CSV table of C-alpha atoms in Angstrom, one decimal:
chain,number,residue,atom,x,y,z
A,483,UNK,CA,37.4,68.6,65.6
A,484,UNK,CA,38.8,68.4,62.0
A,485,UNK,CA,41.0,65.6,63.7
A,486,UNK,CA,37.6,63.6,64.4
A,487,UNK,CA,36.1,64.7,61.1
A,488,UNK,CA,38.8,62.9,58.9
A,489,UNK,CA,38.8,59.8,60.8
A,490,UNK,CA,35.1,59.7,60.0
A,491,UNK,CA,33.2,60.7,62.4
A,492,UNK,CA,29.7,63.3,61.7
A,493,UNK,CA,31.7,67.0,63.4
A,494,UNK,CA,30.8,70.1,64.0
A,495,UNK,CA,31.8,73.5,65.5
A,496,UNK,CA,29.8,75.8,67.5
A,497,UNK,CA,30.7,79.6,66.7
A,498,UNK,CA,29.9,82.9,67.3
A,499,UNK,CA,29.8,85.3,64.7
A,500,UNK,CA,33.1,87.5,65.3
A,501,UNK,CA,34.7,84.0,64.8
A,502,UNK,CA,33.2,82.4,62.1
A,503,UNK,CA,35.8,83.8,59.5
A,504,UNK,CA,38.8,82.5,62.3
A,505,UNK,CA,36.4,78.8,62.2
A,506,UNK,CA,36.2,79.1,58.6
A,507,UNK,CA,40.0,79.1,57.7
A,508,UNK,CA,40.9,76.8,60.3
A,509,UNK,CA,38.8,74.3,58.7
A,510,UNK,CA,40.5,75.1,55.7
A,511,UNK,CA,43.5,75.0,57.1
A,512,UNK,CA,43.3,71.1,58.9
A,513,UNK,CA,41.8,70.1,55.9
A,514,UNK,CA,38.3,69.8,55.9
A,515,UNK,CA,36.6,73.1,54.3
A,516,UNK,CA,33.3,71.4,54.2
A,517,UNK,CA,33.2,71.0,58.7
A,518,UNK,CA,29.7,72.2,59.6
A,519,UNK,CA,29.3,75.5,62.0
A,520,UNK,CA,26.6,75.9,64.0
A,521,UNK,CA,26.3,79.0,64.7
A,522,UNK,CA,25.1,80.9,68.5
A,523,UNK,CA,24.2,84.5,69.3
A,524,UNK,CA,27.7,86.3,70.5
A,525,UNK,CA,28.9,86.6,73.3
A,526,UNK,CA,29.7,82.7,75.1
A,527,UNK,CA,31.5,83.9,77.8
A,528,UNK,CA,29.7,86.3,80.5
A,529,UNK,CA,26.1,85.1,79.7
A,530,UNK,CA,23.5,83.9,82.8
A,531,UNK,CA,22.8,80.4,82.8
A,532,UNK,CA,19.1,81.4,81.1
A,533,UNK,CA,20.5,83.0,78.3
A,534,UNK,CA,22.8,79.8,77.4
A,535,UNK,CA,19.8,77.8,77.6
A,536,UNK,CA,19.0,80.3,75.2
A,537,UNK,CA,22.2,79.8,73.4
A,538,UNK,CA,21.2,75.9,73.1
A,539,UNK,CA,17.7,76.6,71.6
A,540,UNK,CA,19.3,78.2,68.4
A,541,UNK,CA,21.6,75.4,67.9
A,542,UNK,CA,19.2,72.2,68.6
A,543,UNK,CA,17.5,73.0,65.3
A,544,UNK,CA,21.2,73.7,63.1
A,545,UNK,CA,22.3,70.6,64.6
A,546,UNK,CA,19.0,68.6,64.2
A,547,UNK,CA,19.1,69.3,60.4
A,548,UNK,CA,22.7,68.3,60.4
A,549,UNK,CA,21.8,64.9,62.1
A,550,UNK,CA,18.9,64.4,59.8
A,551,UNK,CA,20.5,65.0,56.6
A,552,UNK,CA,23.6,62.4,58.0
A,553,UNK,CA,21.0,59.8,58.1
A,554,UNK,CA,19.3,60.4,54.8
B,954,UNK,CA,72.2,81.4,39.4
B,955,UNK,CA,72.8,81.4,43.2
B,956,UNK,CA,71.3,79.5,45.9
B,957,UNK,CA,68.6,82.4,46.3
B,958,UNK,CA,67.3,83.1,42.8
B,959,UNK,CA,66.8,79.7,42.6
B,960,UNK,CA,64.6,79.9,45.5
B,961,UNK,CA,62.8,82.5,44.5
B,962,UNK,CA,62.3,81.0,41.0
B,963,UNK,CA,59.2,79.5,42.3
B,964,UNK,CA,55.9,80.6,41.5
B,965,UNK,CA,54.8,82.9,44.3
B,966,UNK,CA,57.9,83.3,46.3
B,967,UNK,CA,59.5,86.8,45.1
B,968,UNK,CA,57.7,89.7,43.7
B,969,UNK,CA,58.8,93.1,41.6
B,970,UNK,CA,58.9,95.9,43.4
B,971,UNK,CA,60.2,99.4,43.5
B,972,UNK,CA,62.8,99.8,45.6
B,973,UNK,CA,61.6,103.1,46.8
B,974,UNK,CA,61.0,103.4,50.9
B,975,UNK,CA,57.9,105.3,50.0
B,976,UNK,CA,56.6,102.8,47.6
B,977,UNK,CA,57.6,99.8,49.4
B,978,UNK,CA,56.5,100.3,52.2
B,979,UNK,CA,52.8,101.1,50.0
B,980,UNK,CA,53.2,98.1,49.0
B,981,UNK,CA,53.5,96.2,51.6
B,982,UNK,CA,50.7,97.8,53.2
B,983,UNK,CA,48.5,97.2,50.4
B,984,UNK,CA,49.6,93.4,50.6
B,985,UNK,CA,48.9,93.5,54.9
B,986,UNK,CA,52.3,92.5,55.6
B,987,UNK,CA,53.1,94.9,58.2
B,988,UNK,CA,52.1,95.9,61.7
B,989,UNK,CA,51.1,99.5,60.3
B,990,UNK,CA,54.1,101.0,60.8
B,991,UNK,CA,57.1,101.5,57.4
B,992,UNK,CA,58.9,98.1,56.7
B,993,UNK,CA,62.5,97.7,54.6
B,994,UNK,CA,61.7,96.0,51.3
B,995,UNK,CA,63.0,92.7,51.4
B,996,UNK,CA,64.9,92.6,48.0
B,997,UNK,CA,66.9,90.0,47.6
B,998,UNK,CA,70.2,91.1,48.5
B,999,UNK,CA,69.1,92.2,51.3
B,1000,UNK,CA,67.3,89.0,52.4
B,1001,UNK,CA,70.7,86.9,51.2
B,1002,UNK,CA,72.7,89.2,53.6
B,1003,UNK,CA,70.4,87.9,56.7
B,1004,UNK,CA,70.8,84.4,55.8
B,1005,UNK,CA,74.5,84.4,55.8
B,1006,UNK,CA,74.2,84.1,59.3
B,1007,UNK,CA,71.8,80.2,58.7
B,1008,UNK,CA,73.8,77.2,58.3
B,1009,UNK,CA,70.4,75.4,57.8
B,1010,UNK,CA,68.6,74.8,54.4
B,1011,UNK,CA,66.8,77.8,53.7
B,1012,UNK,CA,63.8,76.3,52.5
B,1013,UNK,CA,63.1,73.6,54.6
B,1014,UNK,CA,60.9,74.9,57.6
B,1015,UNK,CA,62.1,75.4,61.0
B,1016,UNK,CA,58.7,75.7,62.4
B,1017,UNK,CA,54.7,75.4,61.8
B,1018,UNK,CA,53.4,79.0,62.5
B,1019,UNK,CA,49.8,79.0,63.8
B,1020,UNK,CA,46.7,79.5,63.0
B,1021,UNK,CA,47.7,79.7,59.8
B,1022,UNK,CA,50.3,77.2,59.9
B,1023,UNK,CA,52.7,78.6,57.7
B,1024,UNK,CA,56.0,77.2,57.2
B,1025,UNK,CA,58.7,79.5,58.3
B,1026,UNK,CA,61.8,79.1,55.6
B,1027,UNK,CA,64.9,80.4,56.9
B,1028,UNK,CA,64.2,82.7,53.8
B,1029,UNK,CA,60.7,83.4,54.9
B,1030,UNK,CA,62.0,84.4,58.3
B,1031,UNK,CA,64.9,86.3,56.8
B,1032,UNK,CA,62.6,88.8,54.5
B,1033,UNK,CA,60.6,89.1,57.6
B,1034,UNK,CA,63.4,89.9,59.5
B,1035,UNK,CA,64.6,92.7,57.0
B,1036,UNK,CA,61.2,94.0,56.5
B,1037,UNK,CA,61.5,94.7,60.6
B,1038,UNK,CA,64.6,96.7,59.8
B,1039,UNK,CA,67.5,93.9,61.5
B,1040,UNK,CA,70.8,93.8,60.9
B,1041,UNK,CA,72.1,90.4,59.4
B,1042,UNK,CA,73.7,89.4,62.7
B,1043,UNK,CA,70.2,89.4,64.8
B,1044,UNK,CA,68.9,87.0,62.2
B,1045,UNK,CA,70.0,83.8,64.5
B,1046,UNK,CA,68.1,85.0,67.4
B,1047,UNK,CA,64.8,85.7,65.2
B,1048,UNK,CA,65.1,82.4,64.0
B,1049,UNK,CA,65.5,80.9,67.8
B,1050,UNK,CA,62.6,82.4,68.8
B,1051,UNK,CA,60.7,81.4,66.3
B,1052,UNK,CA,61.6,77.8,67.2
B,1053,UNK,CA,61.3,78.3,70.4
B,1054,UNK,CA,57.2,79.4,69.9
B,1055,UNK,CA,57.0,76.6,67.8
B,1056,UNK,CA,57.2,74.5,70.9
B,1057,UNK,CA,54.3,72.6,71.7
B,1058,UNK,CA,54.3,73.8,75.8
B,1059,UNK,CA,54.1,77.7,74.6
B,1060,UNK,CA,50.8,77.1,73.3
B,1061,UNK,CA,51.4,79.5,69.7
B,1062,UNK,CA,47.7,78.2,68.5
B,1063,UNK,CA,46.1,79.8,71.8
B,1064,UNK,CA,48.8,82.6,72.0
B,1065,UNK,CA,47.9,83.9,68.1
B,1066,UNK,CA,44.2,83.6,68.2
B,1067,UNK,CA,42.8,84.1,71.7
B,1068,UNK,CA,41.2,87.2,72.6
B,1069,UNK,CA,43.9,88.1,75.7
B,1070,UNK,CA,46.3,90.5,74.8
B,1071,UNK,CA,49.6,88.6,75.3
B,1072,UNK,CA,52.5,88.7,72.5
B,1073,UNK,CA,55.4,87.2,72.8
B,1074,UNK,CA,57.9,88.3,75.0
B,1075,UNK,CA,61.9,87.6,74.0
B,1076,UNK,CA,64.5,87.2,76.7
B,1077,UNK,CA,67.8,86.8,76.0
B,1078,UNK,CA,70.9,85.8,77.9
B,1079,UNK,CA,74.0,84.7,77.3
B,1080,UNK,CA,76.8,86.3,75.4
B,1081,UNK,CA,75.1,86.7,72.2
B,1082,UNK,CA,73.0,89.5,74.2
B,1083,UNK,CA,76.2,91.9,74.1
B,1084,UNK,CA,77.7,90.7,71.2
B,1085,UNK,CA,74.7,92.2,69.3
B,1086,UNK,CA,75.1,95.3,71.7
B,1087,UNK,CA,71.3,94.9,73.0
B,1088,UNK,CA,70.0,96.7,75.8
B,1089,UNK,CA,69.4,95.4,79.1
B,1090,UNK,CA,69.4,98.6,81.1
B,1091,UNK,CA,67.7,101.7,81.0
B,1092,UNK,CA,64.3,101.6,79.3
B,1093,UNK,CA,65.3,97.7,77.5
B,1094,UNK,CA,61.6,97.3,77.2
B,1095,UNK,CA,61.5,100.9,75.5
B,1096,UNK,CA,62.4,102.3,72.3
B,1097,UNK,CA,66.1,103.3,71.1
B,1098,UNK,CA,67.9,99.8,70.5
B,1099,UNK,CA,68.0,98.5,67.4
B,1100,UNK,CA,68.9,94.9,68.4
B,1101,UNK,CA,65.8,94.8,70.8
B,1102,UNK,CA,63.6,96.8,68.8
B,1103,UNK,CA,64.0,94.6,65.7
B,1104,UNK,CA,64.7,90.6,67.2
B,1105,UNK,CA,60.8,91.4,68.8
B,1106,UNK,CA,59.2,92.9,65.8
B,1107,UNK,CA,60.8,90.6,63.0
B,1108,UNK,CA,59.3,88.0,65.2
B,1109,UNK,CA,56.2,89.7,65.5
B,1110,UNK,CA,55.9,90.2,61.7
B,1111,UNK,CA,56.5,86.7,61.2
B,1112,UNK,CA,53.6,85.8,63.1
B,1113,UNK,CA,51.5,87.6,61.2
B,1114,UNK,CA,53.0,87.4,58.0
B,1115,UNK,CA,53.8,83.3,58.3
B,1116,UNK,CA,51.3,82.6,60.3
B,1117,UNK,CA,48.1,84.6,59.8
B,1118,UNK,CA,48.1,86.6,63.2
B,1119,UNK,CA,45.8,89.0,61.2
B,1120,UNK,CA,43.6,91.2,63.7
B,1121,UNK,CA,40.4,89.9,64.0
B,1122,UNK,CA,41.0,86.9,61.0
B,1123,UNK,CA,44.0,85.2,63.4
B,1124,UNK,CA,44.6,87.0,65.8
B,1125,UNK,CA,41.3,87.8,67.9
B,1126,UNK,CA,42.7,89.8,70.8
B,1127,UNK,CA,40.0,92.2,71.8
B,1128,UNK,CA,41.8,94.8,72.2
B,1129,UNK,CA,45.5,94.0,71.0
B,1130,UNK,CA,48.1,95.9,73.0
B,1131,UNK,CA,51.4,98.0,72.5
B,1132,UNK,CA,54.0,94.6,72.8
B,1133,UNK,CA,52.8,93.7,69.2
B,1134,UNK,CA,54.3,95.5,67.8
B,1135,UNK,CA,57.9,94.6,69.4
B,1136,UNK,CA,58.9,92.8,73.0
B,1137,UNK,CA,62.4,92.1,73.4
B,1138,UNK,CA,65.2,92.5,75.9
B,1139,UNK,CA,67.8,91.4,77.6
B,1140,UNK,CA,68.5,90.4,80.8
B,1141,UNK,CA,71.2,92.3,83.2
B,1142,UNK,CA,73.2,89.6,84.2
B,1143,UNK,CA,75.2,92.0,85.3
B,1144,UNK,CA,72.8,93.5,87.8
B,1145,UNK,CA,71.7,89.8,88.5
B,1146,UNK,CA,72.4,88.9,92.3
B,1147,UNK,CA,71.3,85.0,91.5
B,1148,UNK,CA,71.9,83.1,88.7
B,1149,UNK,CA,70.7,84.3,85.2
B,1150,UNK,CA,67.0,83.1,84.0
B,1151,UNK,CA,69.3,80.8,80.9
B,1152,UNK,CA,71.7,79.1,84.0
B,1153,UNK,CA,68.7,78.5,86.2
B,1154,UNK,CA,67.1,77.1,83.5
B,1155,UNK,CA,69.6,74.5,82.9
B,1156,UNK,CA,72.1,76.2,80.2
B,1157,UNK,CA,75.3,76.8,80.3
B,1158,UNK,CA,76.2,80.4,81.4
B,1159,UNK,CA,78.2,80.5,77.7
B,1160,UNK,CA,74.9,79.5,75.8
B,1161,UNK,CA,73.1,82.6,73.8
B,1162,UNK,CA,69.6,81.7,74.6
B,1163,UNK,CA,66.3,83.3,74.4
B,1164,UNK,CA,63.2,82.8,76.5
B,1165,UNK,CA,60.0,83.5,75.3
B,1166,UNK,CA,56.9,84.0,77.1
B,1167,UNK,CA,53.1,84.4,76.3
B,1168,UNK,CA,53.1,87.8,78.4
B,1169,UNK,CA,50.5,90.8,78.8
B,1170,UNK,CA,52.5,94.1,79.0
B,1171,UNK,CA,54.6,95.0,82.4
B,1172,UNK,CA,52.5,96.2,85.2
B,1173,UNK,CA,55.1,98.8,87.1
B,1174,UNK,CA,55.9,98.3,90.6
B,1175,UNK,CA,56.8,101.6,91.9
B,1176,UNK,CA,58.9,101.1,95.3
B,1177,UNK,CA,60.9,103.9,96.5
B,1178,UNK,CA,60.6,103.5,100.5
B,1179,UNK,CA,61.5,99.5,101.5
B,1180,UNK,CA,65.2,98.9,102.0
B,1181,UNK,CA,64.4,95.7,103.1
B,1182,UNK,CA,64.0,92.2,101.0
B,1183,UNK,CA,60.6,92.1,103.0
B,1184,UNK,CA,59.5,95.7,102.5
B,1185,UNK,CA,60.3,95.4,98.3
B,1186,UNK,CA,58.5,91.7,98.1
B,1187,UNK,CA,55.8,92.9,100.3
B,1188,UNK,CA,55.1,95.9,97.4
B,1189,UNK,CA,55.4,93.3,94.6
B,1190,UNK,CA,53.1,90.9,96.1
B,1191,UNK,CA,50.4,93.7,96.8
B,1192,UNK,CA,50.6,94.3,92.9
B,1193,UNK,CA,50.7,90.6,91.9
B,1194,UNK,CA,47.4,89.8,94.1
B,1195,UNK,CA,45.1,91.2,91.7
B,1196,UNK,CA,41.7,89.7,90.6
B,1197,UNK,CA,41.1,89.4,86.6
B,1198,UNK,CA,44.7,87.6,85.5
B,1199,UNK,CA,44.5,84.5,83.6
B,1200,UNK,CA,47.2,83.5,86.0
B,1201,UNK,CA,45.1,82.8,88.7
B,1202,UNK,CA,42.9,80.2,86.9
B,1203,UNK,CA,45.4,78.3,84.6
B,1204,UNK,CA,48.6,76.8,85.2
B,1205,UNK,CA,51.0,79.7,84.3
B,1206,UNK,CA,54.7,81.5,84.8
B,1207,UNK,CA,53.9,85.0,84.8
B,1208,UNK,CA,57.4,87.2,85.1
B,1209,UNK,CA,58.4,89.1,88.3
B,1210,UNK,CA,61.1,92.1,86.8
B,1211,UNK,CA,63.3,92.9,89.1
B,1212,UNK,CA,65.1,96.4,88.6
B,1213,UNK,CA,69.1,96.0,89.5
B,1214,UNK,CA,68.3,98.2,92.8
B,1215,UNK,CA,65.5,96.2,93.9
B,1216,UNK,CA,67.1,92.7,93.1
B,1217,UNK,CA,70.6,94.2,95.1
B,1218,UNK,CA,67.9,95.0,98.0
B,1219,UNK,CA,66.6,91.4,98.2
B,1220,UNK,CA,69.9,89.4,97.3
B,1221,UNK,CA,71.2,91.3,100.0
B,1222,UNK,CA,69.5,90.5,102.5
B,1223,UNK,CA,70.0,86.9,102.0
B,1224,UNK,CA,66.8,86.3,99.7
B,1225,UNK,CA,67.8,83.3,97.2
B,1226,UNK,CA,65.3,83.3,93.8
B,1227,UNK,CA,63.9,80.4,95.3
B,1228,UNK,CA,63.0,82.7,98.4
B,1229,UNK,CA,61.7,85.0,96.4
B,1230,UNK,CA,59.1,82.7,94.7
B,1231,UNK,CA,58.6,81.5,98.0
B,1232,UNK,CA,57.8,85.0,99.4
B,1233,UNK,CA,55.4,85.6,96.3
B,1234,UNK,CA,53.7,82.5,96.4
B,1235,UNK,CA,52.7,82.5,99.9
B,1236,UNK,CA,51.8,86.3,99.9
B,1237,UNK,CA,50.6,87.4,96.6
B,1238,UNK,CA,46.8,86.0,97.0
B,1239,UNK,CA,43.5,87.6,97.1
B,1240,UNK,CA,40.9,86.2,99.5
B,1241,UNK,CA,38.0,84.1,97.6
B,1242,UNK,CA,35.1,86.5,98.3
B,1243,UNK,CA,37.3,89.3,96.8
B,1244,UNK,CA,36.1,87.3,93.3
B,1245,UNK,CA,33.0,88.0,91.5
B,1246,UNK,CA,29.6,85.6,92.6
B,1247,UNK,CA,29.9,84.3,89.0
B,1248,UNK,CA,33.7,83.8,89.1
B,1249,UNK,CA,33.2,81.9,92.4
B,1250,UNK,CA,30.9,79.8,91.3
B,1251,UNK,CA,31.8,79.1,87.7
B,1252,UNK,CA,35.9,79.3,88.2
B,1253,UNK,CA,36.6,78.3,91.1
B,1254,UNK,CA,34.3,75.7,92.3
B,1255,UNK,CA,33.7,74.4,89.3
B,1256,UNK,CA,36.7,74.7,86.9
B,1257,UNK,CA,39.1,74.6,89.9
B,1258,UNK,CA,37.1,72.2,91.8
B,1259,UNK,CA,40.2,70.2,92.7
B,1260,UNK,CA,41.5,73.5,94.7
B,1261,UNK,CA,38.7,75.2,95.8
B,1262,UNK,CA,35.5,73.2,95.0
B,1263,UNK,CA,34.6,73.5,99.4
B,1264,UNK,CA,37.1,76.5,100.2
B,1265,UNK,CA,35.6,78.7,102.2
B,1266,UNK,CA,35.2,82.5,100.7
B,1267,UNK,CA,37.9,83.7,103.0
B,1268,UNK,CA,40.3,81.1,101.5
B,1269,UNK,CA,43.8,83.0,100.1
B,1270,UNK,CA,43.4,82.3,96.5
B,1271,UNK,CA,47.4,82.3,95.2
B,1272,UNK,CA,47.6,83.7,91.7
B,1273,UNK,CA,49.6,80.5,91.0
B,1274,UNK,CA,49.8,76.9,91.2
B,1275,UNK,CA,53.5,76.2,92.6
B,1276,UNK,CA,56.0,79.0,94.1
B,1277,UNK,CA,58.6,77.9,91.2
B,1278,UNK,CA,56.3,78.8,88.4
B,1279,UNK,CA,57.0,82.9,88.9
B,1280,UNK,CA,59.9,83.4,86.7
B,1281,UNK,CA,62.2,85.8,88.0
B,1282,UNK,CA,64.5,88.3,85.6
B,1283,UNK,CA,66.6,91.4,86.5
B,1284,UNK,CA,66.1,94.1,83.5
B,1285,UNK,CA,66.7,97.8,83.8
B,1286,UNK,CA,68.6,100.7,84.8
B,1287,UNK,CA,69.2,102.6,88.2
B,1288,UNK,CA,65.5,103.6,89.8
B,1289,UNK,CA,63.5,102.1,92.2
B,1290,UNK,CA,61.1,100.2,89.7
B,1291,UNK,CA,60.2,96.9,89.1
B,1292,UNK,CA,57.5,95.0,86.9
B,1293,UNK,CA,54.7,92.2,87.1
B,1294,UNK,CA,54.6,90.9,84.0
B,1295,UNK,CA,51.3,88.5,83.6
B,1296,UNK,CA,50.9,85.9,81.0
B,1297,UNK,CA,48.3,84.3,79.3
B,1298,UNK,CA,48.2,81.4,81.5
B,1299,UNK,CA,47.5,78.7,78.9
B,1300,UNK,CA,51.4,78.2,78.1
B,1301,UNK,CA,54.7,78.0,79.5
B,1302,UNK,CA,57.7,79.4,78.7
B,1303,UNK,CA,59.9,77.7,76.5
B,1304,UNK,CA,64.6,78.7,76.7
B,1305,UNK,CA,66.5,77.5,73.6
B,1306,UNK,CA,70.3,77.4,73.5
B,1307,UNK,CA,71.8,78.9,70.0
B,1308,UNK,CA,73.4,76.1,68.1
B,1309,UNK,CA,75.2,75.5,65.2
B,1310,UNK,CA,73.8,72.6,62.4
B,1311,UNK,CA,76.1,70.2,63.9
B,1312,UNK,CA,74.4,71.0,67.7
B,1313,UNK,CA,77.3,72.7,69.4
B,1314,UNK,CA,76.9,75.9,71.5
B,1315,UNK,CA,77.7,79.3,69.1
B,1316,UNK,CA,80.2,80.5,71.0
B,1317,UNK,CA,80.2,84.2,68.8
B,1318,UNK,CA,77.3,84.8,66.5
B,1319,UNK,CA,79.8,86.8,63.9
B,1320,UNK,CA,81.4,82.8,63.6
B,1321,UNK,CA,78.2,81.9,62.2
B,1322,UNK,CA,78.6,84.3,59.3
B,1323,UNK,CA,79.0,82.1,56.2
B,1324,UNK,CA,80.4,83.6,52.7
């Protein structure tokens, strides 16, 4: 993702909260500090097909601002 | 001003501290650069005395340590290594493994921050193994050697201390286990009916290597009635086939320990290693419907679709890909008890020979000792 990022292309990362400190030094780390995180209800894994539907519904709108301020 | 001080003349690479155990190891806790249990300060006598045994510039990194990617310095690795409590003469085998993580087939990224509970596991062969007087006998998974005790944690601490393996910053295992602390051994050649792990491996039999895997702790295989090759490998295979391993959904080499007993057992009765694996792979398997609905349908017909997208539920699921990717190692004492060690299936183990600068075999570590 940070590869992608500094080659130029609009990135982001989907997280949960126990790994959002893990997400935010690994952007630090490859370099881009400012990679967007979009962040999900925890857990990802063991979930029923509803409730990642569910999981999707709270990151459409992070990632719809993200596109919309990209094209301002 | 020697070769160290100038080192630790930069900003940030030395620090003052009382030399006091009590103190130190304060210190150091305050700092988080221990595993929670009392560390040696590293002062600088004590770090030059471990790097004595590195013909390699002591600054220049040997390895990128993940997730942090820290560089690991010779002289990083060395205070690491005296903070674990080594003597100088281990120091080359710290710094193996090290390298030997650092490979890009063992997966460190994965191994340091996933939630499994893996930590590296250090095999060593070779002559180095005795030279260093390490156990490979009774309890050489255990406590009570220094050699094993210390080679495992130095490395551990370096992964944490180089590269950020912090508990629930880098390191995001849910529940940790007992092996980070320290997972070393070696392996009884002696008691080895086949060839040892290094020779099948590809090394020379006078090559000091180490082997590391991405392991979860040993799973004990208590046998005490087979006298047959059949009987022992039928017990082992019973404990292998278990539902809930990352083995069985990755491409993995999860370790079958052999005690010296068993192994004598199995080489006896004509078994090759290659026969073991054999054995294992065609008998160690849990029948599909044994799985969980969800792991049916998610895992294996979906993420394994190439294997078992239309198997029916009966299909014997093996809990891996190909026979050879079992590794098999004889460690222990007398007693009728052997391990299944699984792994975190998202690596494979990487063997690394111990070399001098100018890429011959070390024949003795004490020739590496410089002045």
């Amino acid at each position: 993702m940070a590869t992608l990022r500094k080659r130029g292309l609009r990135t982001a990362v989907i997280c949960t909260e126990p790994f959002l400190k893990l997400a935010q030094a690994q952007a630090k780390t490859f370099g881009v500090p400012d990679l967007p995180i979009i962040m999900i209800p925890h857990p990802l894994g063991g979930i029923s097909v509803e409730q990642v539907e569910g999981r999707a519904h709270v990151a459409w709108p992070q990632l719809e601002k993200l596109l919309t301020e990209m094209l301002k | 001003m020697s070769a160290i001080d100038k080192l630790l003349a930069e900003p940030g690479a030395g620090f003052e501290a009382e030399d006091d155990s009590e103190a130190a190891f304060e210190y150091c806790m305050q700092h988080g650069w221990s595993d929670g249990l009392p560390v040696v300060l590293p002062t600088t006598e004590r770090v030059e005395r471990m790097l004595a045994y590195c013909d390699r510039p002591w600054d220049q990194p040997v390895a990128m340590l993940a997730p942090r990617f820290g560089a690991a310095t010779p002289l990083r690795l060395a205070a690491n290594a005296v903070m674990a409590g080594c003597r100088p003469e281990y120091f080359p085998l710290v710094m193996l493994a090290i390298e030997a993580m650092a490979e890009e087939p063992f997966n460190l990224y994965g191994i340091q921050a996933t939630t499994h509970p893996c930590a590296p596991l250090v095999i060593v062969n070779g002559p180095g193994a005795k030279e260093l007087g390490m156990n490979s006998g009774h309890s050489a998974l255990g406590a009570g050697n220094r050699a094993n005790a210390t080679i495992g944690r130095a490395v551990r601490l370096s992964l944490v201390n180089i590269g950020g393996a912090i508990p629930g910053l880098g390191d995001m295992s849910t529940y940790g286990d007992p092996t980070k602390f320290t997972y070393c051994a070696a392996e009884n050649e002696a008691g080895n009916p086949w060839q040892p792990l290094h020779v099948e491996r590809g090394f020379p039999p006078q090559a000091t290597t180490v082997t590391v895997v991405a392991a979860e702790p040993p799973h004990n295989v208590n046998d005490h009635e087979s006298y047959t090759a059949v009987g022992l490998l039928t017990t082992m295979a019973g404990t292998i086939a278990s539902t809930g391993q990352n083995n069985t959904y990755y491409a993995s080499e999860p370790v079958v320990l052999l005690s010296p007993e068993h192994a004598a057992t199995i080489g006896g009765d004509g078994y090759s290693k290659q026969a073991v694996k054999d054995y294992l792979f065609a008998h160690a398997r849990v029948p599909m419907h044994k799985f969980s609905k969800e792991n049916i349908e998610r895992r294996f017909r979906m993420k394994l679709a190439h294997r078992y997208g239309n198997a029916d539920p009966d299909t014997l699921v093996s809990m891996v890909e190909r026979a050879e990717d079992f590794i098999v190692v004889v460690i222990g004492g007398a007693g009728k008890h052997s391990a299944y060690i699984p792994t975190f299936g998202n690596t494979h183990a990487v063997t690394r020979a111990l070399k001098h600068a100018d890429g011959t075999l070390v024949e003795s570590i004490e020739s590496m000792r410089g002045t």
